[in-house]
Amino acid sequence: MPSFTATAPGKVILFGEHAVVYGRPAIAVPVVDVRARAIVRADPRGKPGCIQVQAPDIYLESNLEALSPDQPLARVIQSTLTTLGITHPSACTVRVTSTIPVAAGLGSGAAVSVAIVRAFSAFLGHPLPDEEVSQIAYEVEKLHHGTPSGIDNTVITYTRPVYFVRAIPGGNRTASLIETFPIRQPFTLVIGDTGVSSPTSIAVGDVRQAWQADPARYERLFDAIGTIAGKARLLMESGGSNSLGALMDENHSLLCEMGVSSPELDRLVETARSSGALGAKLSGSGRGGNMIALADEEKAEAISQALRSSGATRTIVTTIKSSMP
Ligand code: PMV
């Protein structure tokens, strides 16, 4: 019985979260140590057109027809069919599993979407190109958090470090800039999960309110963060990855000023620094979720243990390089 499998990695934002929503650059990298996996199998005994959806991690087992069109997995499958112009697919089962922590800023939603689009479009006989995979994942991201910048679906689809500048209404860019770039000197990150789940839409909405209340102050913060992201890219491209730590520290302070850190994030950031990290910051929308620390490879395990002793519910040590499997 033919079956088609695809996987997609997690991601972290290295620099530029929140400011990216307002047109400043951000850098995100794939985290290949955690993955979403989709398997699509033909169901020779199924009724033509019947698609069974299985997502054991969220205890979901249902016919596609019985799911709300706004259910993210249903939306991915439906959008893939619409993009391909297929109205009567053969009966099949779409099964998705993931080791990416949910609602933690590691891109689990986008990774699940990307894995499903790839496996399902291959099953349908028309594997979609990256651009369309990314576009469908972006549309589905909107269900998760209203006005996504597009960075998650991009870095996860291309599985490469991405420099991203979003086109914003009224801005001077008509399309978002998405550039993958080489990393001359690979580097090690320790990712620490606060265990506090924090919806992206709340933090993004709070920043919007604060920006509306005091645009000049927030524009200054966004500018400072954008400058850091630009410098960081130059360092990564020129072999100066070890100097990224100071920029991470600076970016974290600006995010604190913006009001998106939390006591749990600050504690883990402090722990990482005092146990030998070269720099540390929150990653993603903040308030909870994950922080990241830059580490010399030989110190990464000790930092990871210190983070767990300090309350991290999970840590991941990962190496960032130009091209990842
Ligand atoms: O928490 P995450 O990884 O979903 O990141 C959100 C990043 C923001 O810049 C705050 C929002 C966005 O859509 O880019």
Short mmCIF file of C-alpha atoms and ligand atoms in Angstrom, two decimals:
data_model
loop_
_atom_site.label_atom_id
_atom_site.label_comp_id
_atom_site.label_asym_id
_atom_site.label_seq_id
_atom_site.Cartn_x
_atom_site.Cartn_y
_atom_site.Cartn_z
CA MET A 1 0.00 0.00 0.00
CA PRO A 2 1.69 3.25 -1.07
CA SER A 3 2.53 5.68 1.69
CA PHE A 4 4.22 9.08 1.66
CA THR A 5 6.14 10.56 4.58
CA ALA A 6 7.51 14.05 5.14
CA THR A 7 9.08 15.74 8.14
CA ALA A 8 9.70 19.37 9.09
CA PRO A 9 11.92 20.83 11.81
CA GLY A 10 11.20 23.23 14.64
CA LYS A 11 12.68 26.71 14.69
CA VAL A 12 13.84 29.45 17.03
CA ILE A 13 13.99 33.15 16.43
CA LEU A 14 17.57 34.28 17.08
CA PHE A 15 16.98 38.02 16.78
CA GLY A 16 14.18 40.42 15.96
CA GLU A 17 10.96 38.97 17.38
CA HIS A 18 8.12 41.50 17.72
CA ALA A 19 10.07 44.18 15.82
CA VAL A 20 9.65 41.92 12.75
CA VAL A 21 5.89 42.48 12.87
CA TYR A 22 6.66 46.21 12.29
CA GLY A 23 8.91 45.73 9.28
CA ARG A 24 12.30 45.35 10.98
CA PRO A 25 14.57 42.42 10.08
CA ALA A 26 14.60 39.19 12.05
CA ILE A 27 16.71 36.06 11.93
CA ALA A 28 15.38 32.58 12.56
CA VAL A 29 17.08 29.21 12.36
CA PRO A 30 15.77 25.66 12.08
CA VAL A 31 16.02 23.32 15.05
CA VAL A 32 16.42 19.93 13.43
CA ASP A 33 16.55 17.99 16.71
CA VAL A 34 12.76 18.17 17.01
CA ARG A 35 10.38 17.40 14.15
CA ALA A 36 6.83 17.05 12.92
CA ARG A 37 6.16 13.99 10.78
CA ALA A 38 3.23 13.34 8.44
CA ILE A 39 2.42 10.01 6.82
CA VAL A 40 -0.28 9.67 4.17
CA ARG A 41 -1.44 6.16 3.32
CA ALA A 42 -3.88 5.04 0.67
CA ASP A 43 -6.96 3.37 2.09
CA PRO A 44 -8.10 0.89 -0.56
CA ARG A 45 -11.22 0.02 1.43
CA GLY A 46 -12.20 3.65 2.11
CA LYS A 47 -15.03 5.45 0.34
CA PRO A 48 -13.61 7.55 -2.55
CA GLY A 49 -12.86 11.06 -1.31
CA CYS A 50 -12.85 9.97 2.34
CA ILE A 51 -9.86 11.35 4.25
CA GLN A 52 -9.21 10.09 7.74
CA VAL A 53 -7.18 12.49 9.94
CA GLN A 54 -5.14 11.14 12.85
CA ALA A 55 -3.16 13.28 15.31
CA PRO A 56 -2.55 11.06 18.34
CA ASP A 57 -0.62 13.79 20.19
CA ILE A 58 -3.84 15.80 20.49
CA TYR A 59 -6.12 12.73 20.67
CA LEU A 60 -7.68 13.53 17.33
CA GLU A 61 -9.07 10.87 15.02
CA SER A 62 -11.76 12.02 12.64
CA ASN A 63 -13.04 12.17 9.10
CA LEU A 64 -11.96 15.37 7.37
CA GLU A 65 -15.64 16.13 6.70
CA ALA A 66 -16.47 16.07 10.41
CA LEU A 67 -13.82 18.69 11.27
CA SER A 68 -14.52 22.40 11.25
CA PRO A 69 -12.95 24.12 8.23
CA ASP A 70 -11.10 26.32 10.76
CA GLN A 71 -9.45 23.35 12.43
CA PRO A 72 -5.78 23.84 11.44
CA LEU A 73 -5.17 20.27 10.20
CA ALA A 74 -8.41 20.34 8.19
CA ARG A 75 -7.38 23.70 6.74
CA VAL A 76 -3.97 22.40 5.63
CA ILE A 77 -5.49 19.38 3.90
CA GLN A 78 -8.25 21.42 2.27
CA SER A 79 -5.84 24.14 1.11
CA THR A 80 -3.57 21.53 -0.45
CA LEU A 81 -6.52 20.10 -2.40
CA THR A 82 -7.64 23.59 -3.47
CA THR A 83 -4.12 24.60 -4.55
CA LEU A 84 -3.89 21.46 -6.69
CA GLY A 85 -7.45 21.80 -8.00
CA ILE A 86 -8.31 18.29 -6.81
CA THR A 87 -11.90 17.70 -5.76
CA HIS A 88 -12.03 13.90 -5.59
CA PRO A 89 -8.88 12.51 -3.94
CA SER A 90 -8.58 8.78 -3.40
CA ALA A 91 -9.38 7.56 0.09
CA CYS A 92 -6.49 7.89 2.50
CA THR A 93 -5.33 8.39 6.07
CA VAL A 94 -3.29 11.46 7.02
CA ARG A 95 -1.42 10.84 10.27
CA VAL A 96 0.67 13.50 11.98
CA THR A 97 2.94 13.28 15.03
CA SER A 98 5.43 15.75 16.42
CA THR A 99 8.21 16.02 18.99
CA ILE A 100 8.12 19.83 18.85
CA PRO A 101 6.78 21.36 22.08
CA VAL A 102 3.46 23.11 21.45
CA ALA A 103 2.82 26.84 22.10
CA ALA A 104 6.45 27.36 23.06
CA GLY A 105 7.74 29.45 20.15
CA LEU A 106 9.35 26.48 18.42
CA GLY A 107 7.14 26.61 15.37
CA SER A 108 5.17 23.43 15.99
CA GLY A 109 2.09 24.67 14.11
CA ALA A 110 4.02 25.64 10.98
CA ALA A 111 6.05 22.42 11.07
CA VAL A 112 2.93 20.27 11.23
CA SER A 113 1.48 22.21 8.27
CA VAL A 114 4.65 21.91 6.19
CA ALA A 115 4.96 18.17 6.85
CA ILE A 116 1.31 17.56 5.91
CA VAL A 117 1.39 19.63 2.71
CA ARG A 118 4.53 17.82 1.55
CA ALA A 119 3.33 14.30 2.33
CA PHE A 120 -0.23 14.88 1.09
CA SER A 121 0.72 16.64 -2.16
CA ALA A 122 3.20 13.82 -2.87
CA PHE A 123 0.44 11.27 -2.21
CA LEU A 124 -1.79 13.15 -4.66
CA GLY A 125 0.95 12.83 -7.29
CA HIS A 126 1.87 16.54 -7.40
CA PRO A 127 4.52 17.40 -4.79
CA LEU A 128 4.18 21.15 -4.25
CA PRO A 129 7.22 23.44 -4.57
CA ASP A 130 8.63 25.15 -1.47
CA GLU A 131 7.01 28.49 -2.27
CA GLU A 132 3.52 26.99 -2.25
CA VAL A 133 4.22 24.81 0.78
CA SER A 134 5.28 27.93 2.67
CA GLN A 135 2.25 29.89 1.46
CA ILE A 136 -0.23 27.26 2.66
CA ALA A 137 1.56 27.04 6.03
CA TYR A 138 1.34 30.83 6.27
CA GLU A 139 -2.42 30.83 5.65
CA VAL A 140 -2.84 28.25 8.40
CA GLU A 141 -0.60 30.27 10.78
CA LYS A 142 -3.23 33.01 10.56
CA LEU A 143 -5.63 30.67 12.38
CA HIS A 144 -3.10 30.31 15.20
CA HIS A 145 -2.20 33.92 15.65
CA GLY A 146 -4.03 36.50 13.59
CA THR A 147 -1.24 38.49 11.96
CA PRO A 148 1.81 36.22 11.70
CA SER A 149 4.91 37.79 10.21
CA GLY A 150 5.60 34.75 7.99
CA ILE A 151 8.94 33.92 9.55
CA ASP A 152 7.94 30.50 10.94
CA ASN A 153 6.60 29.01 7.72
CA THR A 154 9.62 30.38 5.83
CA VAL A 155 12.43 29.04 8.02
CA ILE A 156 10.67 25.71 8.48
CA THR A 157 9.91 25.20 4.80
CA TYR A 158 13.44 26.03 3.66
CA THR A 159 15.26 24.42 6.66
CA ARG A 160 17.95 27.08 6.51
CA PRO A 161 18.86 30.18 8.49
CA VAL A 162 16.60 32.94 7.25
CA TYR A 163 16.89 36.72 7.26
CA PHE A 164 13.40 38.05 6.98
CA VAL A 165 11.89 41.51 6.52
CA ARG A 166 8.15 41.63 6.38
CA ALA A 167 6.29 43.88 3.97
CA ILE A 168 3.98 46.00 6.09
CA PRO A 169 0.98 48.02 4.93
CA GLY A 170 2.11 51.55 4.08
CA GLY A 171 5.78 50.49 4.17
CA ASN A 172 8.22 50.83 1.27
CA ARG A 173 8.38 47.12 0.54
CA THR A 174 5.75 45.50 -1.69
CA ALA A 175 6.77 41.95 -0.82
CA SER A 176 8.47 40.44 2.19
CA LEU A 177 12.21 39.91 1.85
CA ILE A 178 13.21 36.35 2.56
CA GLU A 179 16.89 35.53 2.29
CA THR A 180 18.66 32.40 3.34
CA PHE A 181 22.30 33.04 4.16
CA PRO A 182 25.41 31.01 4.90
CA ILE A 183 26.80 30.57 8.40
CA ARG A 184 30.55 30.53 8.22
CA GLN A 185 31.23 29.24 11.70
CA PRO A 186 28.63 26.80 13.10
CA PHE A 187 27.54 27.53 16.64
CA THR A 188 25.79 25.80 19.51
CA LEU A 189 22.56 26.93 21.14
CA VAL A 190 20.99 25.69 24.32
CA ILE A 191 17.22 26.12 24.29
CA GLY A 192 15.42 26.19 27.64
CA ASP A 193 11.66 25.88 28.03
CA THR A 194 10.03 27.80 30.89
CA GLY A 195 7.12 25.36 30.76
CA VAL A 196 4.81 28.37 30.77
CA SER A 197 2.56 28.30 27.74
CA SER A 198 1.84 31.70 26.35
CA PRO A 199 -0.25 32.35 23.26
CA THR A 200 1.63 34.40 20.66
CA SER A 201 -1.50 36.42 19.88
CA ILE A 202 -1.68 37.86 23.42
CA ALA A 203 1.92 39.11 23.51
CA VAL A 204 1.64 40.43 19.93
CA GLY A 205 -1.65 42.19 20.82
CA ASP A 206 -0.16 43.73 23.98
CA VAL A 207 2.82 45.08 22.05
CA ARG A 208 0.43 46.57 19.50
CA GLN A 209 -1.52 48.34 22.23
CA ALA A 210 1.65 49.66 23.84
CA TRP A 211 2.93 50.83 20.43
CA GLN A 212 -0.36 52.63 19.79
CA ALA A 213 -0.12 54.31 23.19
CA ASP A 214 3.51 55.43 22.73
CA PRO A 215 4.57 55.02 19.09
CA ALA A 216 7.79 57.03 19.37
CA ARG A 217 9.18 54.89 22.19
CA TYR A 218 8.24 51.62 20.49
CA GLU A 219 9.57 52.69 17.10
CA ARG A 220 12.91 53.40 18.83
CA LEU A 221 12.90 49.95 20.43
CA PHE A 222 12.03 48.30 17.09
CA ASP A 223 14.81 50.25 15.35
CA ALA A 224 17.38 49.20 17.95
CA ILE A 225 16.32 45.55 17.58
CA GLY A 226 16.44 45.80 13.78
CA THR A 227 20.00 47.13 13.97
CA ILE A 228 21.00 44.18 16.16
CA ALA A 229 19.52 41.70 13.66
CA GLY A 230 21.48 43.35 10.84
CA LYS A 231 24.75 43.19 12.80
CA ALA A 232 24.08 39.58 13.76
CA ARG A 233 23.69 38.53 10.15
CA LEU A 234 27.02 40.13 9.23
CA LEU A 235 28.73 38.33 12.11
CA MET A 236 27.27 34.98 11.12
CA GLU A 237 28.30 35.41 7.51
CA SER A 238 31.82 36.52 8.37
CA GLY A 239 32.71 33.79 10.86
CA GLY A 240 32.13 35.81 14.02
CA SER A 241 29.38 33.65 15.53
CA ASN A 242 31.05 33.67 18.95
CA SER A 243 30.45 37.40 19.18
CA LEU A 244 26.69 36.93 18.86
CA GLY A 245 26.37 36.59 22.64
CA ALA A 246 26.63 40.30 23.36
CA LEU A 247 23.97 41.01 20.74
CA MET A 248 21.67 38.41 22.34
CA ASP A 249 22.08 40.11 25.72
CA GLU A 250 21.29 43.49 24.18
CA ASN A 251 18.26 42.13 22.34
CA HIS A 252 16.95 40.57 25.56
CA SER A 253 17.18 43.92 27.40
CA LEU A 254 15.17 45.60 24.66
CA LEU A 255 12.51 42.86 24.81
CA CYS A 256 12.34 43.38 28.59
CA GLU A 257 11.79 47.09 27.99
CA MET A 258 9.04 46.15 25.59
CA GLY A 259 7.33 44.22 28.36
CA VAL A 260 7.39 40.75 26.82
CA SER A 261 9.78 38.97 29.17
CA SER A 262 8.68 37.25 32.39
CA PRO A 263 10.27 36.30 35.72
CA GLU A 264 10.69 32.71 34.50
CA LEU A 265 12.42 33.81 31.27
CA ASP A 266 14.65 36.28 33.10
CA ARG A 267 15.66 33.61 35.62
CA LEU A 268 16.68 31.14 32.90
CA VAL A 269 18.52 33.85 30.96
CA GLU A 270 20.45 34.77 34.12
CA THR A 271 21.21 31.13 34.90
CA ALA A 272 22.56 30.55 31.41
CA ARG A 273 24.85 33.57 31.65
CA SER A 274 26.15 32.70 35.09
CA SER A 275 26.85 29.13 34.05
CA GLY A 276 29.08 30.10 31.15
CA ALA A 277 26.85 31.04 28.19
CA LEU A 278 28.24 33.68 25.84
CA GLY A 279 24.88 35.45 25.83
CA ALA A 280 21.18 34.66 26.24
CA LYS A 281 17.73 35.98 25.43
CA LEU A 282 14.10 35.01 25.27
CA SER A 283 13.04 33.63 21.90
CA GLY A 284 9.67 34.06 20.22
CA SER A 285 6.73 35.97 21.55
CA GLY A 286 7.86 35.83 25.20
CA ARG A 287 5.91 35.85 28.49
CA GLY A 288 6.63 32.13 28.56
CA GLY A 289 7.90 29.63 26.03
CA ASN A 290 11.61 29.35 25.39
CA MET A 291 14.85 31.16 25.91
CA ILE A 292 18.07 30.52 24.02
CA ALA A 293 21.72 30.72 25.05
CA LEU A 294 24.84 30.77 22.92
CA ALA A 295 27.35 28.26 24.25
CA ASP A 296 30.81 26.93 23.58
CA GLU A 297 30.17 23.38 22.48
CA GLU A 298 31.96 21.86 25.48
CA LYS A 299 29.96 23.94 27.95
CA ALA A 300 26.53 23.30 26.42
CA GLU A 301 25.70 20.23 28.53
CA ALA A 302 26.58 21.99 31.80
CA ILE A 303 24.47 25.02 30.83
CA SER A 304 21.61 22.75 29.89
CA GLN A 305 21.78 21.04 33.32
CA ALA A 306 21.94 24.39 35.11
CA LEU A 307 18.82 25.48 33.24
CA ARG A 308 16.96 22.34 34.29
CA SER A 309 18.03 22.86 37.92
CA SER A 310 16.70 26.39 37.61
CA GLY A 311 13.25 25.24 36.50
CA ALA A 312 13.49 24.61 32.75
CA THR A 313 11.02 21.84 31.92
CA ARG A 314 12.97 20.81 28.85
CA THR A 315 16.25 21.74 27.20
CA ILE A 316 17.54 21.13 23.69
CA VAL A 317 21.16 21.48 22.61
CA THR A 318 21.42 22.15 18.90
CA THR A 319 24.07 23.14 16.37
CA ILE A 320 23.27 25.82 13.83
CA LYS A 321 24.93 25.64 10.43
CA SER A 322 24.23 26.72 6.88
CA SER A 323 22.46 23.69 5.59
CA MET A 324 20.66 21.27 7.80
CA PRO A 325 19.25 17.82 7.03
O1 PMV B 1 6.47 32.65 19.68
P1 PMV B 1 6.65 32.49 18.22
O2 PMV B 1 7.80 31.67 17.84
O3 PMV B 1 5.39 32.14 17.50
O4 PMV B 1 7.16 33.87 17.65
C1 PMV B 1 6.39 34.99 17.53
C2 PMV B 1 7.27 36.00 16.92
C3 PMV B 1 6.63 37.36 16.83
O5 PMV B 1 7.59 38.18 16.20
C4 PMV B 1 6.34 37.90 18.20
C5 PMV B 1 5.36 37.32 16.02
C6 PMV B 1 5.56 36.96 14.56
O6 PMV B 1 4.55 36.59 13.92
O7 PMV B 1 6.68 37.11 14.04
#
